[in-house]
Amino acid sequence: MRIKEIIIDGFKSYSTRTLIDNFDPMFNAITGLNGSGKSNILDAICFVMGISKVSLIRVEKMQELVYKNGNAGVTKASVTLTFDNSNREFSPAGFEEEKQISVTRAIENNKVKCYINGKVETQERVRNLFLSVKLNVNNPHFLIMQGHITKTINYKP
């Protein structure tokens, strides 16, 4: 299971629907100028995967994930990850027959809704989907978030 595309809409610095696709199956890099939204793409991925501490994606409250805190006419934020699931050996439990899997997490009026392939699901069900393929965004070693790199480099063996 690998990322095929990301759709970010109203999330942090992305005020309008933004599609990121054409991912390479082996290696991808996010590059750009300071302030162009690179870290927000990683934050969006962590948001969909169900990160439990929003402080790790550089906000204090869920409402801060909405573009300009919802004060610029954008009242909802959503992120969709679409995965190529054609390799059944690495498919999440219960999704072996799906060629692709779409996972969406949205926030509106401080309420979070999750969807798998367009169907409303619980946050726990989404978390279990990722755990079944050994992806745990809440593991402190899953991803070194912005602001934690120096701390990680300074760890002793």
GROMACS .gro file of C-alpha atoms in nm:
model
  157
    1MET     CA    1   0.000   0.000   0.000
    2ARG     CA    2   0.152   0.330  -0.109
    3ILE     CA    3   0.026   0.686  -0.145
    4LYS     CA    4  -0.115   0.755  -0.489
    5GLU     CA    5  -0.246   1.107  -0.426
    6ILE     CA    6  -0.323   1.361  -0.155
    7ILE     CA    7  -0.610   1.609  -0.167
    8ILE     CA    8  -0.585   1.896   0.080
    9ASP     CA    9  -0.876   2.139   0.111
   10GLY     CA   10  -0.900   2.421   0.366
   11PHE     CA   11  -0.623   2.266   0.576
   12LYS     CA   12  -0.373   2.505   0.736
   13SER     CA   13  -0.213   2.709   0.453
   14TYR     CA   14  -0.413   2.534   0.177
   15SER     CA   15  -0.727   2.746   0.137
   16THR     CA   16  -0.853   2.576  -0.178
   17ARG     CA   17  -0.858   2.217  -0.301
   18THR     CA   18  -0.502   2.112  -0.382
   19LEU     CA   19  -0.417   1.782  -0.550
   20ILE     CA   20  -0.072   1.631  -0.505
   21ASP     CA   21  -0.015   1.325  -0.722
   22ASN     CA   22   0.239   1.147  -0.943
   23PHE     CA   23   0.417   0.988  -0.647
   24ASP     CA   24   0.708   0.762  -0.727
   25PRO     CA   25   0.673   0.412  -0.580
   26MET     CA   26   1.027   0.420  -0.437
   27PHE     CA   27   1.123   0.772  -0.329
   28ASN     CA   28   0.962   1.115  -0.300
   29ALA     CA   29   1.087   1.449  -0.171
   30ILE     CA   30   0.895   1.762  -0.079
   31THR     CA   31   1.087   2.076  -0.175
   32GLY     CA   32   1.004   2.443  -0.188
   33LEU     CA   33   1.068   2.786  -0.046
   34ASN     CA   34   1.028   2.866   0.323
   35GLY     CA   35   0.660   2.916   0.403
   36SER     CA   36   0.536   2.736   0.091
   37GLY     CA   37   0.351   2.460   0.282
   38LYS     CA   38   0.597   2.168   0.282
   39SER     CA   39   0.552   2.090   0.652
   40ASN     CA   40   0.175   2.130   0.617
   41ILE     CA   41   0.173   1.840   0.369
   42LEU     CA   42   0.331   1.615   0.631
   43ASP     CA   43   0.092   1.755   0.893
   44ALA     CA   44  -0.198   1.669   0.660
   45ILE     CA   45  -0.078   1.309   0.626
   46CYS     CA   46  -0.046   1.278   1.005
   47PHE     CA   47  -0.394   1.432   1.048
   48VAL     CA   48  -0.554   1.172   0.820
   49MET     CA   49  -0.369   0.890   0.992
   50GLY     CA   50  -0.517   0.998   1.325
   51ILE     CA   51  -0.238   1.171   1.513
   52SER     CA   52  -0.362   1.204   1.871
   53LYS     CA   53  -0.154   1.504   1.990
   54VAL     CA   54  -0.236   1.800   1.768
   55SER     CA   55   0.057   1.986   1.921
   56LEU     CA   56   0.281   1.759   1.709
   57ILE     CA   57   0.132   1.916   1.397
   58ARG     CA   58   0.201   2.262   1.538
   59VAL     CA   59  -0.143   2.367   1.661
   60GLU     CA   60  -0.309   2.382   2.001
   61LYS     CA   61  -0.671   2.322   1.897
   62MET     CA   62  -0.829   2.131   1.610
   63GLN     CA   63  -0.997   2.450   1.481
   64GLU     CA   64  -0.650   2.588   1.404
   65LEU     CA   65  -0.621   2.325   1.130
   66VAL     CA   66  -0.886   2.510   0.931
   67TYR     CA   67  -0.742   2.773   0.696
   68LYS     CA   68  -0.693   3.094   0.899
   69ASN     CA   69  -0.890   2.937   1.188
   70GLY     CA   70  -1.208   2.958   0.981
   71ASN     CA   71  -1.195   3.339   0.970
   72ALA     CA   72  -1.141   3.373   0.596
   73GLY     CA   73  -1.467   3.221   0.470
   74VAL     CA   74  -1.328   2.867   0.483
   75THR     CA   75  -1.515   2.678   0.754
   76LYS     CA   76  -1.401   2.322   0.695
   77ALA     CA   77  -1.072   2.140   0.645
   78SER     CA   78  -1.036   1.801   0.485
   79VAL     CA   79  -0.751   1.581   0.374
   80THR     CA   80  -0.782   1.268   0.161
   81LEU     CA   81  -0.509   1.012   0.108
   82THR     CA   82  -0.564   0.770  -0.178
   83PHE     CA   83  -0.351   0.458  -0.167
   84ASP     CA   84  -0.259   0.217  -0.444
   85ASN     CA   85  -0.359  -0.116  -0.292
   86SER     CA   86  -0.283  -0.339  -0.590
   87ASN     CA   87  -0.019  -0.540  -0.402
   88ARG     CA   88  -0.243  -0.766  -0.195
   89GLU     CA   89   0.052  -0.889   0.013
   90PHE     CA   90   0.066  -0.547   0.181
   91SER     CA   91  -0.310  -0.477   0.195
   92PRO     CA   92  -0.476  -0.376   0.521
   93ALA     CA   93  -0.690  -0.640   0.688
   94GLY     CA   94  -1.033  -0.650   0.526
   95PHE     CA   95  -0.929  -0.450   0.219
   96GLU     CA   96  -0.747  -0.717   0.018
   97GLU     CA   97  -0.995  -0.694  -0.272
   98GLU     CA   98  -0.978  -0.314  -0.307
   99LYS     CA   99  -0.746  -0.184  -0.581
  100GLN     CA  100  -0.726   0.150  -0.408
  101ILE     CA  101  -0.822   0.281  -0.068
  102SER     CA  102  -0.927   0.638   0.003
  103VAL     CA  103  -0.909   0.769   0.361
  104THR     CA  104  -1.048   1.113   0.447
  105ARG     CA  105  -1.050   1.306   0.771
  106ALA     CA  106  -1.240   1.632   0.792
  107ILE     CA  107  -1.300   1.891   1.060
  108GLU     CA  108  -1.590   2.133   1.074
  109ASN     CA  109  -1.719   2.319   1.381
  110ASN     CA  110  -1.460   2.133   1.593
  111LYS     CA  111  -1.612   1.799   1.492
  112VAL     CA  112  -1.399   1.539   1.319
  113LYS     CA  113  -1.542   1.297   1.063
  114CYS     CA  114  -1.356   1.007   0.905
  115TYR     CA  115  -1.429   0.820   0.583
  116ILE     CA  116  -1.288   0.510   0.421
  117ASN     CA  117  -1.376   0.479   0.052
  118GLY     CA  118  -1.649   0.742   0.103
  119LYS     CA  119  -1.817   0.560   0.391
  120VAL     CA  120  -1.833   0.724   0.736
  121GLU     CA  121  -1.609   0.539   0.980
  122THR     CA  122  -1.488   0.587   1.336
  123GLN     CA  123  -1.146   0.727   1.409
  124GLU     CA  124  -1.065   0.393   1.570
  125ARG     CA  125  -1.148   0.206   1.246
  126VAL     CA  126  -0.916   0.437   1.050
  127ARG     CA  127  -0.641   0.393   1.308
  128ASN     CA  128  -0.681   0.015   1.289
  129LEU     CA  129  -0.657   0.024   0.909
  130PHE     CA  130  -0.315   0.187   0.938
  131LEU     CA  131  -0.205  -0.031   1.229
  132SER     CA  132  -0.285  -0.343   1.025
  133VAL     CA  133  -0.007  -0.241   0.781
  134LYS     CA  134   0.231  -0.141   1.063
  135LEU     CA  135   0.181   0.236   1.031
  136ASN     CA  136   0.140   0.401   1.369
  137VAL     CA  137   0.150   0.779   1.345
  138ASN     CA  138   0.135   0.797   1.726
  139ASN     CA  139   0.461   0.606   1.768
  140PRO     CA  140   0.714   0.875   1.869
  141HIS     CA  141   0.964   0.730   1.620
  142PHE     CA  142   0.725   0.715   1.321
  143LEU     CA  143   0.819   1.058   1.192
  144ILE     CA  144   1.054   1.321   1.328
  145MET     CA  145   0.836   1.630   1.331
  146GLN     CA  146   0.949   1.985   1.266
  147GLY     CA  147   1.121   2.131   1.572
  148HIS     CA  148   1.235   1.790   1.701
  149ILE     CA  149   1.527   1.727   1.464
  150THR     CA  150   1.797   1.884   1.683
  151LYS     CA  151   1.667   1.696   1.987
  152THR     CA  152   1.681   1.369   1.791
  153ILE     CA  153   2.033   1.436   1.661
  154ASN     CA  154   2.155   1.500   2.016
  155TYR     CA  155   2.030   1.166   2.154
  156LYS     CA  156   2.298   0.949   2.310
  157PRO     CA  157   2.340   0.588   2.185
   0.00000   0.00000   0.00000
